[in-house]
Amino acid sequence: MHMRRIASALAATAIAAGGMVASTGTAEALTSCYASSCNHLNPYKTTCTGDAIHPYSAADSKGSVVYLYYSPSCRATWAETWNAPYNTYIEVQRDGGSLYSEDWATYGAHTWTGMINDAGYTSYATICPPSGGSCGFTSSY
Protein backbone atom coordinates (compact mmCIF):
# COMPACT_ATOMS: atom_id res chain seq x y z
CA MET A 1 0.00 0.00 0.00
CA HIS A 2 2.81 2.40 0.92
CA MET A 3 4.55 1.70 -2.43
CA ARG A 4 1.34 2.48 -4.32
CA ARG A 5 1.12 5.91 -2.65
CA ILE A 6 4.75 6.66 -3.53
CA ALA A 7 4.17 5.58 -7.13
CA SER A 8 1.05 7.75 -7.33
CA ALA A 9 2.92 10.73 -5.87
CA LEU A 10 5.76 10.24 -8.35
CA ALA A 11 3.30 9.97 -11.25
CA ALA A 12 1.52 13.16 -10.15
CA THR A 13 4.88 14.94 -9.87
CA ALA A 14 5.88 13.76 -13.34
CA ILE A 15 2.57 14.95 -14.81
CA ALA A 16 2.90 18.32 -13.10
CA ALA A 17 6.50 18.66 -14.26
CA GLY A 18 5.50 17.64 -17.76
CA GLY A 19 2.82 20.31 -17.77
CA MET A 20 5.33 22.88 -16.59
CA VAL A 21 7.81 21.93 -19.30
CA ALA A 22 5.06 22.08 -21.92
CA SER A 23 4.06 25.56 -20.76
CA THR A 24 7.60 26.96 -20.80
CA GLY A 25 9.16 24.97 -23.64
CA THR A 26 11.89 26.31 -25.89
CA ALA A 27 12.68 29.87 -26.93
CA GLU A 28 10.39 29.49 -29.94
CA ALA A 29 7.45 28.53 -27.72
CA LEU A 30 7.97 31.49 -25.38
CA THR A 31 7.77 34.09 -28.13
CA SER A 32 5.16 34.92 -30.68
CA CYS A 33 7.79 34.69 -33.45
CA TYR A 34 11.30 33.36 -33.96
CA ALA A 35 14.00 34.37 -36.48
CA SER A 36 12.50 34.56 -39.99
CA SER A 37 8.91 34.39 -38.69
CA CYS A 38 9.60 37.80 -37.07
CA ASN A 39 10.40 39.51 -40.38
CA HIS A 40 8.60 42.87 -40.61
CA LEU A 41 6.49 42.27 -37.49
CA ASN A 42 5.90 45.06 -34.99
CA PRO A 43 8.11 44.21 -31.98
CA TYR A 44 5.49 45.69 -29.64
CA LYS A 45 2.90 43.18 -30.84
CA THR A 46 5.16 40.27 -29.90
CA THR A 47 6.98 39.24 -26.75
CA CYS A 48 10.34 40.17 -28.30
CA THR A 49 10.65 43.42 -26.36
CA GLY A 50 10.71 41.48 -23.08
CA ASP A 51 14.40 40.55 -23.29
CA ALA A 52 15.55 43.14 -25.82
CA ILE A 53 18.88 44.90 -25.46
CA HIS A 54 20.14 47.90 -27.41
CA PRO A 55 23.85 47.30 -27.95
CA TYR A 56 24.46 50.28 -30.25
CA SER A 57 23.17 53.73 -31.08
CA ALA A 58 24.08 56.38 -33.64
CA ALA A 59 23.15 60.00 -34.31
CA ASP A 60 22.48 61.79 -37.57
CA SER A 61 24.01 65.21 -38.28
CA LYS A 62 20.97 66.95 -36.72
CA GLY A 63 21.37 65.09 -33.42
CA SER A 64 18.52 62.55 -33.67
CA VAL A 65 19.51 59.15 -32.33
CA VAL A 66 18.62 55.64 -33.50
CA TYR A 67 19.00 52.55 -31.31
CA LEU A 68 19.63 49.06 -32.64
CA TYR A 69 17.60 46.54 -30.62
CA TYR A 70 18.15 42.79 -30.44
CA SER A 71 15.98 40.11 -28.84
CA PRO A 72 17.91 36.91 -27.96
CA SER A 73 14.73 34.87 -27.53
CA CYS A 74 13.29 36.00 -30.88
CA ARG A 75 16.65 36.18 -32.71
CA ALA A 76 15.50 39.43 -34.32
CA THR A 77 16.65 43.07 -34.55
CA TRP A 78 14.86 46.37 -35.10
CA ALA A 79 15.57 50.11 -34.92
CA GLU A 80 13.93 52.72 -32.67
CA THR A 81 14.11 56.46 -32.17
CA TRP A 82 12.52 58.90 -29.73
CA ASN A 83 11.64 62.55 -30.35
CA ALA A 84 13.02 62.64 -33.89
CA PRO A 85 11.65 65.38 -36.16
CA TYR A 86 8.77 64.54 -38.48
CA ASN A 87 9.89 62.49 -41.51
CA THR A 88 13.19 61.33 -40.01
CA TYR A 89 14.06 58.05 -41.72
CA ILE A 90 15.12 54.99 -39.71
CA GLU A 91 16.01 51.54 -40.94
CA VAL A 92 17.36 48.23 -39.69
CA GLN A 93 19.31 46.26 -42.28
CA ARG A 94 21.05 42.93 -42.35
CA ASP A 95 24.74 43.20 -43.26
CA GLY A 96 25.02 42.45 -46.94
CA GLY A 97 21.74 44.26 -47.66
CA SER A 98 19.59 41.19 -48.20
CA LEU A 99 16.84 42.12 -45.72
CA TYR A 100 15.67 45.40 -44.20
CA SER A 101 12.77 47.16 -42.53
CA GLU A 102 12.15 50.90 -42.46
CA ASP A 103 9.92 53.63 -41.05
CA TRP A 104 9.64 57.41 -40.88
CA ALA A 105 9.06 59.44 -37.73
CA THR A 106 5.57 60.90 -37.75
CA TYR A 107 3.88 62.89 -35.01
CA GLY A 108 4.58 60.41 -32.21
CA ALA A 109 7.55 60.70 -29.91
CA HIS A 110 8.52 57.03 -30.42
CA THR A 111 9.08 55.40 -33.81
CA TRP A 112 10.34 51.90 -34.61
CA THR A 113 10.85 49.62 -37.58
CA GLY A 114 9.56 46.13 -38.07
CA MET A 115 11.88 43.34 -37.00
CA ILE A 116 14.23 41.31 -39.17
CA ASN A 117 15.69 37.85 -38.71
CA ASP A 118 19.10 38.03 -37.06
CA ALA A 119 19.70 34.30 -36.48
CA GLY A 120 23.17 33.66 -37.87
CA TYR A 121 23.46 37.20 -39.27
CA THR A 122 24.46 40.67 -38.14
CA SER A 123 22.54 43.87 -38.73
CA TYR A 124 22.78 47.60 -38.15
CA ALA A 125 20.46 50.60 -37.80
CA THR A 126 20.42 53.83 -39.82
CA ILE A 127 18.92 57.26 -39.13
CA CYS A 128 18.69 60.08 -41.68
CA PRO A 129 17.43 63.62 -41.08
CA PRO A 130 14.32 64.71 -42.99
CA SER A 131 15.91 67.47 -45.05
CA GLY A 132 19.62 67.45 -45.77
CA GLY A 133 22.47 66.47 -43.51
CA SER A 134 24.18 63.15 -43.03
CA CYS A 135 22.84 59.83 -41.85
CA GLY A 136 24.09 57.97 -38.80
CA PHE A 137 24.85 54.24 -38.77
CA THR A 138 25.21 51.97 -35.74
CA SER A 139 27.84 49.28 -35.53
CA SER A 140 26.67 45.81 -36.51
CA TYR A 141 25.43 43.34 -33.95
mmCIF file of C-alpha atoms in Angstrom:
data_model
loop_
_atom_site.group_PDB
_atom_site.id
_atom_site.type_symbol
_atom_site.label_atom_id
_atom_site.label_comp_id
_atom_site.label_asym_id
_atom_site.label_seq_id
_atom_site.Cartn_x
_atom_site.Cartn_y
_atom_site.Cartn_z
ATOM 1 C CA MET A 1 0.000 0.000 0.000
ATOM 2 C CA HIS A 2 2.806 2.396 0.915
ATOM 3 C CA MET A 3 4.552 1.698 -2.431
ATOM 4 C CA ARG A 4 1.345 2.476 -4.323
ATOM 5 C CA ARG A 5 1.125 5.912 -2.654
ATOM 6 C CA ILE A 6 4.749 6.660 -3.526
ATOM 7 C CA ALA A 7 4.175 5.576 -7.131
ATOM 8 C CA SER A 8 1.050 7.747 -7.326
ATOM 9 C CA ALA A 9 2.922 10.727 -5.875
ATOM 10 C CA LEU A 10 5.760 10.245 -8.350
ATOM 11 C CA ALA A 11 3.300 9.971 -11.246
ATOM 12 C CA ALA A 12 1.525 13.160 -10.145
ATOM 13 C CA THR A 13 4.878 14.940 -9.869
ATOM 14 C CA ALA A 14 5.878 13.761 -13.343
ATOM 15 C CA ILE A 15 2.568 14.947 -14.809
ATOM 16 C CA ALA A 16 2.897 18.324 -13.097
ATOM 17 C CA ALA A 17 6.496 18.659 -14.257
ATOM 18 C CA GLY A 18 5.495 17.642 -17.761
ATOM 19 C CA GLY A 19 2.818 20.313 -17.766
ATOM 20 C CA MET A 20 5.334 22.883 -16.586
ATOM 21 C CA VAL A 21 7.809 21.930 -19.301
ATOM 22 C CA ALA A 22 5.061 22.080 -21.916
ATOM 23 C CA SER A 23 4.062 25.558 -20.760
ATOM 24 C CA THR A 24 7.599 26.955 -20.802
ATOM 25 C CA GLY A 25 9.159 24.970 -23.645
ATOM 26 C CA THR A 26 11.886 26.315 -25.887
ATOM 27 C CA ALA A 27 12.680 29.866 -26.926
ATOM 28 C CA GLU A 28 10.394 29.490 -29.936
ATOM 29 C CA ALA A 29 7.450 28.531 -27.720
ATOM 30 C CA LEU A 30 7.973 31.490 -25.376
ATOM 31 C CA THR A 31 7.773 34.092 -28.129
ATOM 32 C CA SER A 32 5.165 34.917 -30.678
ATOM 33 C CA CYS A 33 7.787 34.691 -33.447
ATOM 34 C CA TYR A 34 11.301 33.362 -33.958
ATOM 35 C CA ALA A 35 13.997 34.366 -36.479
ATOM 36 C CA SER A 36 12.499 34.562 -39.993
ATOM 37 C CA SER A 37 8.911 34.390 -38.694
ATOM 38 C CA CYS A 38 9.599 37.797 -37.067
ATOM 39 C CA ASN A 39 10.402 39.514 -40.383
ATOM 40 C CA HIS A 40 8.603 42.873 -40.614
ATOM 41 C CA LEU A 41 6.485 42.274 -37.493
ATOM 42 C CA ASN A 42 5.902 45.061 -34.991
ATOM 43 C CA PRO A 43 8.112 44.215 -31.977
ATOM 44 C CA TYR A 44 5.486 45.689 -29.638
ATOM 45 C CA LYS A 45 2.896 43.183 -30.840
ATOM 46 C CA THR A 46 5.162 40.269 -29.902
ATOM 47 C CA THR A 47 6.975 39.239 -26.747
ATOM 48 C CA CYS A 48 10.339 40.167 -28.301
ATOM 49 C CA THR A 49 10.651 43.421 -26.355
ATOM 50 C CA GLY A 50 10.709 41.480 -23.077
ATOM 51 C CA ASP A 51 14.396 40.548 -23.290
ATOM 52 C CA ALA A 52 15.551 43.143 -25.819
ATOM 53 C CA ILE A 53 18.882 44.903 -25.461
ATOM 54 C CA HIS A 54 20.145 47.898 -27.410
ATOM 55 C CA PRO A 55 23.846 47.304 -27.945
ATOM 56 C CA TYR A 56 24.459 50.277 -30.253
ATOM 57 C CA SER A 57 23.168 53.727 -31.079
ATOM 58 C CA ALA A 58 24.080 56.378 -33.643
ATOM 59 C CA ALA A 59 23.148 59.999 -34.311
ATOM 60 C CA ASP A 60 22.484 61.791 -37.569
ATOM 61 C CA SER A 61 24.013 65.207 -38.284
ATOM 62 C CA LYS A 62 20.974 66.954 -36.722
ATOM 63 C CA GLY A 63 21.369 65.091 -33.420
ATOM 64 C CA SER A 64 18.522 62.555 -33.670
ATOM 65 C CA VAL A 65 19.512 59.151 -32.329
ATOM 66 C CA VAL A 66 18.621 55.644 -33.503
ATOM 67 C CA TYR A 67 19.001 52.549 -31.313
ATOM 68 C CA LEU A 68 19.630 49.060 -32.641
ATOM 69 C CA TYR A 69 17.598 46.540 -30.624
ATOM 70 C CA TYR A 70 18.153 42.790 -30.439
ATOM 71 C CA SER A 71 15.980 40.110 -28.836
ATOM 72 C CA PRO A 72 17.912 36.915 -27.957
ATOM 73 C CA SER A 73 14.731 34.873 -27.526
ATOM 74 C CA CYS A 74 13.295 36.000 -30.883
ATOM 75 C CA ARG A 75 16.647 36.184 -32.713
ATOM 76 C CA ALA A 76 15.497 39.433 -34.322
ATOM 77 C CA THR A 77 16.648 43.065 -34.552
ATOM 78 C CA TRP A 78 14.859 46.366 -35.098
ATOM 79 C CA ALA A 79 15.574 50.110 -34.925
ATOM 80 C CA GLU A 80 13.935 52.716 -32.667
ATOM 81 C CA THR A 81 14.112 56.461 -32.175
ATOM 82 C CA TRP A 82 12.519 58.900 -29.733
ATOM 83 C CA ASN A 83 11.641 62.546 -30.346
ATOM 84 C CA ALA A 84 13.016 62.635 -33.888
ATOM 85 C CA PRO A 85 11.649 65.377 -36.164
ATOM 86 C CA TYR A 86 8.770 64.540 -38.482
ATOM 87 C CA ASN A 87 9.889 62.486 -41.509
ATOM 88 C CA THR A 88 13.188 61.331 -40.008
ATOM 89 C CA TYR A 89 14.057 58.050 -41.716
ATOM 90 C CA ILE A 90 15.119 54.992 -39.709
ATOM 91 C CA GLU A 91 16.012 51.544 -40.941
ATOM 92 C CA VAL A 92 17.364 48.231 -39.693
ATOM 93 C CA GLN A 93 19.305 46.261 -42.276
ATOM 94 C CA ARG A 94 21.050 42.933 -42.353
ATOM 95 C CA ASP A 95 24.738 43.198 -43.255
ATOM 96 C CA GLY A 96 25.021 42.448 -46.944
ATOM 97 C CA GLY A 97 21.743 44.264 -47.658
ATOM 98 C CA SER A 98 19.594 41.187 -48.203
ATOM 99 C CA LEU A 99 16.838 42.121 -45.718
ATOM 100 C CA TYR A 100 15.671 45.399 -44.204
ATOM 101 C CA SER A 101 12.766 47.156 -42.526
ATOM 102 C CA GLU A 102 12.152 50.902 -42.460
ATOM 103 C CA ASP A 103 9.923 53.631 -41.055
ATOM 104 C CA TRP A 104 9.641 57.406 -40.878
ATOM 105 C CA ALA A 105 9.055 59.436 -37.732
ATOM 106 C CA THR A 106 5.566 60.898 -37.754
ATOM 107 C CA TYR A 107 3.885 62.886 -35.006
ATOM 108 C CA GLY A 108 4.577 60.410 -32.209
ATOM 109 C CA ALA A 109 7.551 60.705 -29.912
ATOM 110 C CA HIS A 110 8.518 57.030 -30.420
ATOM 111 C CA THR A 111 9.079 55.402 -33.812
ATOM 112 C CA TRP A 112 10.341 51.898 -34.610
ATOM 113 C CA THR A 113 10.846 49.621 -37.577
ATOM 114 C CA GLY A 114 9.556 46.132 -38.071
ATOM 115 C CA MET A 115 11.884 43.338 -37.003
ATOM 116 C CA ILE A 116 14.233 41.309 -39.174
ATOM 117 C CA ASN A 117 15.694 37.849 -38.711
ATOM 118 C CA ASP A 118 19.103 38.026 -37.058
ATOM 119 C CA ALA A 119 19.698 34.300 -36.478
ATOM 120 C CA GLY A 120 23.169 33.663 -37.870
ATOM 121 C CA TYR A 121 23.455 37.201 -39.274
ATOM 122 C CA THR A 122 24.465 40.670 -38.137
ATOM 123 C CA SER A 123 22.536 43.866 -38.725
ATOM 124 C CA TYR A 124 22.780 47.603 -38.146
ATOM 125 C CA ALA A 125 20.457 50.604 -37.803
ATOM 126 C CA THR A 126 20.416 53.832 -39.817
ATOM 127 C CA ILE A 127 18.919 57.262 -39.126
ATOM 128 C CA CYS A 128 18.693 60.080 -41.683
ATOM 129 C CA PRO A 129 17.430 63.621 -41.078
ATOM 130 C CA PRO A 130 14.317 64.712 -42.988
ATOM 131 C CA SER A 131 15.914 67.471 -45.049
ATOM 132 C CA GLY A 132 19.617 67.446 -45.774
ATOM 133 C CA GLY A 133 22.466 66.472 -43.509
ATOM 134 C CA SER A 134 24.176 63.146 -43.032
ATOM 135 C CA CYS A 135 22.837 59.833 -41.849
ATOM 136 C CA GLY A 136 24.088 57.972 -38.795
ATOM 137 C CA PHE A 137 24.851 54.238 -38.770
ATOM 138 C CA THR A 138 25.213 51.968 -35.745
ATOM 139 C CA SER A 139 27.840 49.278 -35.525
ATOM 140 C CA SER A 140 26.671 45.809 -36.514
ATOM 141 C CA TYR A 141 25.426 43.339 -33.951
#
